């Protein structure tokens, strides 16, 4: 017996020694492992990549920019039941363990021993804390060494951070499939809801995803996804978070996933959104744009944006039909089976022109073509099995000219296998469409603040991302003339000043030909008032006026208005020969509309960082007293307008009144259909390569441009008044519908004196051709002519008696 006791004691001693040695070795091993552990204290101030969200002026979500689509939610903003779903699925003892779960580890060891040799992946027993350690600080390497590091980090993290902080990191970091990181983004992307709107079954599905988002894809593996979701619901019942009856009802429901599309979410706002993205990238850098979680409020008016897009599209399509030709199908396919749907679905379409879809020509006759309409794409990317056929009639494609004439039968236009664009115009009625070759732009601005309310940079962003509103540098032509005339009015001339409209020869310098400017149409009309010159867009008068003032002065004003950065002071520039953009020109007209105050075009009203702190606000008025916490009977605060005055307010009204005449009697009479006071100017460049109209009401400025991307002739008669002005009119009619007309504001001090609009001389009220003209204090209609350009041999202006002037006006006709 003593021998046995002695032997047991001997063996126990040996075991203790070896145990101590093993413990020492383990301690040394863990100590060495601890030395290589990453610094976990950075998690205290961890800022994960968060997507930037861009909103329209009314708060509608417009776009999202991100490398990882994530919305960071503080733990207080996450519903308790959503937390319970993840805890039940991933770590039911989360609020009770010390960072590792011994019971879970034991189960994992047993399972791995059983699966030994089967080739199955090792089973882990990671707690939520361990998953945070792995996701934030370690790699995804499958090894016992990594698991040990993970456990050590988890133990240390639990000693440093609260459970809620660890859970907050976890719920915002995990990848949940379809590009969503964290529960906030996943809720929006998968269900188009905030986390507070999720139902029990939806919460359970989110909690089912961390183990393998691809394995539980809502469309590819729907049955597997529902099974896993229901398993999570059962675990929630076991843990006492859900009542059995509620669980049964949730498990019986289908998996209703509604994937949110990526890209611009407001119809037709793609060009505007891209302009905002570029500005944010320039101002804050790519990293902060895509990872900084900025909240951006833009100036975009969604209603106006839709109207702007439609007006420009209608105008470009109308021009293409009037002047263009049929340019053939998008592509041609071999119809190898009765099911043409999959082939057709592979052909790219213009997603930002939802009114159109693609169709394949199945058969043709003299009068009709039978086409197959592109099948609808269902959730998950599958095609609908429905196959819709439609009829295109010859009558509806008469516009599709071939060889310069309208088609006599359908076969001249379409052949079986052709893929074309069609539009559903009514019920099951479809019509043939084609993307216009000509392009253009439209910008709408608030003239008082410079806020861009709507912008369209082309027919389709999908077709071309090139923004003709901001990136296309084109000659403005006669749209520039108001700034020549404004320069004159600001420097002593009046609207009734008279300029000779007659042939003139301009020396352009050594080695250059003599320049002989011409009016559109080739005629000359003799002495005419400045008002007549602007209303009828007289080129020669504009050149003579610029020559009389000097182009150096005109250049200074043009640069002050921001139209050009450095305008060469040569006389041809007075006719808009320099290049500028639609945005710049629209902004310049805004400064006339607002009474001569400088404004800058802006797309962004406010920017907040990820914590809600405002880091940028678009403010041009100073108001120190506006920050008062409460009202204690003090006076209303004064707003200090810091905007520079670039044009005399009286001059601004004079040129506005003259441009009203452009609409009432001049080159843009079609704009009268707007039905309210409008001022504006047409513009057409040499050989009709560019057509413009820029105009404004007292509170809205709009610029329209039409032309080919590679400049070429649009055809005789393709003027700003015929091509661009109708687009402006359609936009204004719809954008201002329901708002009362507003008259242009007359600055105090101006005198409104009746004059004869042809002669510029004082007239009696009621006489034919009489208008009220605005004169600044100290000026008045002349009693005799002083004709600019009608000079004697010593270079002074020749004064004519009223009778002689009248004879000149009436008797010369087109002689000059």
JSON list of N, CA and C in Angstrom, two decimals, residues 716-749:
[
{"chain": "A", "resi": 716, "resn": "UNK", "atom": "N", "xyz": [-29.33, 76.12, -92.77]},
{"chain": "A", "resi": 716, "resn": "UNK", "atom": "CA", "xyz": [-29.87, 77.47, -92.88]},
{"chain": "A", "resi": 716, "resn": "UNK", "atom": "C", "xyz": [-31.14, 77.60, -92.05]},
{"chain": "A", "resi": 717, "resn": "UNK", "atom": "N", "xyz": [-31.21, 78.69, -91.28]},
{"chain": "A", "resi": 717, "resn": "UNK", "atom": "CA", "xyz": [-32.39, 78.92, -90.46]},
{"chain": "A", "resi": 717, "resn": "UNK", "atom": "C", "xyz": [-32.30, 78.33, -89.07]},
{"chain": "A", "resi": 718, "resn": "UNK", "atom": "N", "xyz": [-31.20, 77.60, -88.78]},
{"chain": "A", "resi": 718, "resn": "UNK", "atom": "CA", "xyz": [-31.04, 77.00, -87.45]},
{"chain": "A", "resi": 718, "resn": "UNK", "atom": "C", "xyz": [-30.50, 78.05, -86.49]},
{"chain": "A", "resi": 719, "resn": "UNK", "atom": "N", "xyz": [-31.33, 79.02, -86.18]},
{"chain": "A", "resi": 719, "resn": "UNK", "atom": "CA", "xyz": [-30.93, 80.16, -85.35]},
{"chain": "A", "resi": 719, "resn": "UNK", "atom": "C", "xyz": [-31.35, 79.93, -83.90]},
{"chain": "A", "resi": 720, "resn": "UNK", "atom": "N", "xyz": [-30.82, 80.80, -83.05]},
{"chain": "A", "resi": 720, "resn": "UNK", "atom": "CA", "xyz": [-31.21, 80.72, -81.64]},
{"chain": "A", "resi": 720, "resn": "UNK", "atom": "C", "xyz": [-32.70, 80.92, -81.44]},
{"chain": "A", "resi": 721, "resn": "UNK", "atom": "N", "xyz": [-33.29, 81.81, -82.25]},
{"chain": "A", "resi": 721, "resn": "UNK", "atom": "CA", "xyz": [-34.73, 82.07, -82.11]},
{"chain": "A", "resi": 721, "resn": "UNK", "atom": "C", "xyz": [-35.58, 80.89, -82.51]},
{"chain": "A", "resi": 722, "resn": "UNK", "atom": "N", "xyz": [-35.10, 80.07, -83.44]},
{"chain": "A", "resi": 722, "resn": "UNK", "atom": "CA", "xyz": [-35.90, 78.94, -83.93]},
{"chain": "A", "resi": 722, "resn": "UNK", "atom": "C", "xyz": [-35.59, 77.63, -83.22]},
{"chain": "A", "resi": 723, "resn": "UNK", "atom": "N", "xyz": [-34.35, 77.48, -82.73]},
{"chain": "A", "resi": 723, "resn": "UNK", "atom": "CA", "xyz": [-33.93, 76.19, -82.17]},
{"chain": "A", "resi": 723, "resn": "UNK", "atom": "C", "xyz": [-33.87, 76.22, -80.64]},
{"chain": "A", "resi": 724, "resn": "UNK", "atom": "N", "xyz": [-33.21, 77.24, -80.09]},
{"chain": "A", "resi": 724, "resn": "UNK", "atom": "CA", "xyz": [-33.01, 77.29, -78.64]},
{"chain": "A", "resi": 724, "resn": "UNK", "atom": "C", "xyz": [-34.18, 77.94, -77.90]},
{"chain": "A", "resi": 725, "resn": "UNK", "atom": "N", "xyz": [-34.76, 78.99, -78.49]},
{"chain": "A", "resi": 725, "resn": "UNK", "atom": "CA", "xyz": [-35.84, 79.71, -77.82]},
{"chain": "A", "resi": 725, "resn": "UNK", "atom": "C", "xyz": [-37.05, 78.82, -77.51]},
{"chain": "A", "resi": 726, "resn": "UNK", "atom": "N", "xyz": [-37.47, 77.92, -78.41]},
{"chain": "A", "resi": 726, "resn": "UNK", "atom": "CA", "xyz": [-38.60, 77.04, -78.06]},
{"chain": "A", "resi": 726, "resn": "UNK", "atom": "C", "xyz": [-38.31, 76.14, -76.87]},
{"chain": "A", "resi": 727, "resn": "UNK", "atom": "N", "xyz": [-37.06, 75.72, -76.70]},
{"chain": "A", "resi": 727, "resn": "UNK", "atom": "CA", "xyz": [-36.70, 74.90, -75.52]},
{"chain": "A", "resi": 727, "resn": "UNK", "atom": "C", "xyz": [-36.86, 75.74, -74.26]},
{"chain": "A", "resi": 728, "resn": "UNK", "atom": "N", "xyz": [-36.36, 76.98, -74.32]},
{"chain": "A", "resi": 728, "resn": "UNK", "atom": "CA", "xyz": [-36.51, 77.92, -73.20]},
{"chain": "A", "resi": 728, "resn": "UNK", "atom": "C", "xyz": [-37.99, 78.11, -72.87]},
{"chain": "A", "resi": 729, "resn": "UNK", "atom": "N", "xyz": [-38.81, 78.29, -73.90]},
{"chain": "A", "resi": 729, "resn": "UNK", "atom": "CA", "xyz": [-40.24, 78.55, -73.70]},
{"chain": "A", "resi": 729, "resn": "UNK", "atom": "C", "xyz": [-40.93, 77.37, -73.03]},
{"chain": "A", "resi": 730, "resn": "UNK", "atom": "N", "xyz": [-40.66, 76.16, -73.52]},
{"chain": "A", "resi": 730, "resn": "UNK", "atom": "CA", "xyz": [-41.27, 74.97, -72.92]},
{"chain": "A", "resi": 730, "resn": "UNK", "atom": "C", "xyz": [-40.88, 74.84, -71.45]},
{"chain": "A", "resi": 731, "resn": "UNK", "atom": "N", "xyz": [-39.60, 75.07, -71.17]},
{"chain": "A", "resi": 731, "resn": "UNK", "atom": "CA", "xyz": [-39.15, 74.96, -69.78]},
{"chain": "A", "resi": 731, "resn": "UNK", "atom": "C", "xyz": [-39.85, 75.99, -68.90]},
{"chain": "A", "resi": 732, "resn": "UNK", "atom": "N", "xyz": [-39.85, 77.26, -69.32]},
{"chain": "A", "resi": 732, "resn": "UNK", "atom": "CA", "xyz": [-40.44, 78.31, -68.51]},
{"chain": "A", "resi": 732, "resn": "UNK", "atom": "C", "xyz": [-41.93, 78.08, -68.27]},
{"chain": "A", "resi": 733, "resn": "UNK", "atom": "N", "xyz": [-42.65, 77.65, -69.29]},
{"chain": "A", "resi": 733, "resn": "UNK", "atom": "CA", "xyz": [-44.09, 77.42, -69.14]},
{"chain": "A", "resi": 733, "resn": "UNK", "atom": "C", "xyz": [-44.37, 76.39, -68.05]},
{"chain": "A", "resi": 734, "resn": "UNK", "atom": "N", "xyz": [-43.57, 75.33, -68.02]},
{"chain": "A", "resi": 734, "resn": "UNK", "atom": "CA", "xyz": [-43.83, 74.27, -67.05]},
{"chain": "A", "resi": 734, "resn": "UNK", "atom": "C", "xyz": [-43.21, 74.58, -65.69]},
{"chain": "A", "resi": 735, "resn": "UNK", "atom": "N", "xyz": [-42.02, 75.16, -65.68]},
{"chain": "A", "resi": 735, "resn": "UNK", "atom": "CA", "xyz": [-41.34, 75.43, -64.41]},
{"chain": "A", "resi": 735, "resn": "UNK", "atom": "C", "xyz": [-42.07, 76.49, -63.59]},
{"chain": "A", "resi": 736, "resn": "UNK", "atom": "N", "xyz": [-42.69, 77.46, -64.27]},
{"chain": "A", "resi": 736, "resn": "UNK", "atom": "CA", "xyz": [-43.36, 78.56, -63.58]},
{"chain": "A", "resi": 736, "resn": "UNK", "atom": "C", "xyz": [-44.88, 78.41, -63.53]},
{"chain": "A", "resi": 737, "resn": "UNK", "atom": "N", "xyz": [-45.37, 77.26, -63.97]},
{"chain": "A", "resi": 737, "resn": "UNK", "atom": "CA", "xyz": [-46.82, 77.04, -63.95]},
{"chain": "A", "resi": 737, "resn": "UNK", "atom": "C", "xyz": [-47.34, 77.16, -62.53]},
{"chain": "A", "resi": 738, "resn": "UNK", "atom": "N", "xyz": [-48.44, 77.90, -62.39]},
{"chain": "A", "resi": 738, "resn": "UNK", "atom": "CA", "xyz": [-49.04, 78.06, -61.07]},
{"chain": "A", "resi": 738, "resn": "UNK", "atom": "C", "xyz": [-48.48, 79.20, -60.26]},
{"chain": "A", "resi": 739, "resn": "UNK", "atom": "N", "xyz": [-47.46, 79.90, -60.77]},
{"chain": "A", "resi": 739, "resn": "UNK", "atom": "CA", "xyz": [-46.90, 81.05, -60.05]},
{"chain": "A", "resi": 739, "resn": "UNK", "atom": "C", "xyz": [-47.35, 82.33, -60.74]},
{"chain": "A", "resi": 740, "resn": "UNK", "atom": "N", "xyz": [-47.64, 83.38, -59.99]},
{"chain": "A", "resi": 740, "resn": "UNK", "atom": "CA", "xyz": [-48.14, 84.62, -60.61]},
{"chain": "A", "resi": 740, "resn": "UNK", "atom": "C", "xyz": [-47.03, 85.34, -61.37]},
{"chain": "A", "resi": 741, "resn": "UNK", "atom": "N", "xyz": [-47.36, 86.00, -62.48]},
{"chain": "A", "resi": 741, "resn": "UNK", "atom": "CA", "xyz": [-46.36, 86.79, -63.20]},
{"chain": "A", "resi": 741, "resn": "UNK", "atom": "C", "xyz": [-45.85, 87.93, -62.33]},
{"chain": "A", "resi": 742, "resn": "UNK", "atom": "N", "xyz": [-44.56, 88.27, -62.51]},
{"chain": "A", "resi": 742, "resn": "UNK", "atom": "CA", "xyz": [-43.93, 89.35, -61.75]},
{"chain": "A", "resi": 742, "resn": "UNK", "atom": "C", "xyz": [-43.28, 90.31, -62.74]},
{"chain": "A", "resi": 743, "resn": "UNK", "atom": "N", "xyz": [-43.54, 91.61, -62.56]},
{"chain": "A", "resi": 743, "resn": "UNK", "atom": "CA", "xyz": [-42.93, 92.61, -63.42]},
{"chain": "A", "resi": 743, "resn": "UNK", "atom": "C", "xyz": [-41.49, 92.85, -63.00]},
{"chain": "A", "resi": 744, "resn": "UNK", "atom": "N", "xyz": [-40.66, 93.29, -63.94]},
{"chain": "A", "resi": 744, "resn": "UNK", "atom": "CA", "xyz": [-39.29, 93.64, -63.62]},
{"chain": "A", "resi": 744, "resn": "UNK", "atom": "C", "xyz": [-39.29, 94.88, -62.72]},
{"chain": "A", "resi": 745, "resn": "UNK", "atom": "N", "xyz": [-38.41, 94.89, -61.74]},
{"chain": "A", "resi": 745, "resn": "UNK", "atom": "CA", "xyz": [-38.37, 95.96, -60.75]},
{"chain": "A", "resi": 745, "resn": "UNK", "atom": "C", "xyz": [-37.63, 97.17, -61.32]},
{"chain": "A", "resi": 746, "resn": "UNK", "atom": "N", "xyz": [-38.27, 98.34, -61.25]},
{"chain": "A", "resi": 746, "resn": "UNK", "atom": "CA", "xyz": [-37.68, 99.57, -61.78]},
{"chain": "A", "resi": 746, "resn": "UNK", "atom": "C", "xyz": [-36.95, 100.29, -60.65]},
{"chain": "A", "resi": 747, "resn": "UNK", "atom": "N", "xyz": [-35.64, 100.51, -60.77]},
{"chain": "A", "resi": 747, "resn": "UNK", "atom": "CA", "xyz": [-34.90, 101.22, -59.71]},
{"chain": "A", "resi": 747, "resn": "UNK", "atom": "C", "xyz": [-35.43, 102.64, -59.53]},
{"chain": "A", "resi": 748, "resn": "UNK", "atom": "N", "xyz": [-35.45, 103.11, -58.31]},
{"chain": "A", "resi": 748, "resn": "UNK", "atom": "CA", "xyz": [-35.89, 104.48, -58.06]},
{"chain": "A", "resi": 748, "resn": "UNK", "atom": "C", "xyz": [-34.92, 105.46, -58.71]},
{"chain": "A", "resi": 749, "resn": "UNK", "atom": "N", "xyz": [-35.47, 106.52, -59.26]},
{"chain": "A", "resi": 749, "resn": "UNK", "atom": "CA", "xyz": [-34.64, 107.53, -59.91]},
{"chain": "A", "resi": 749, "resn": "UNK", "atom": "C", "xyz": [-34.69, 107.48, -61.42]}
]
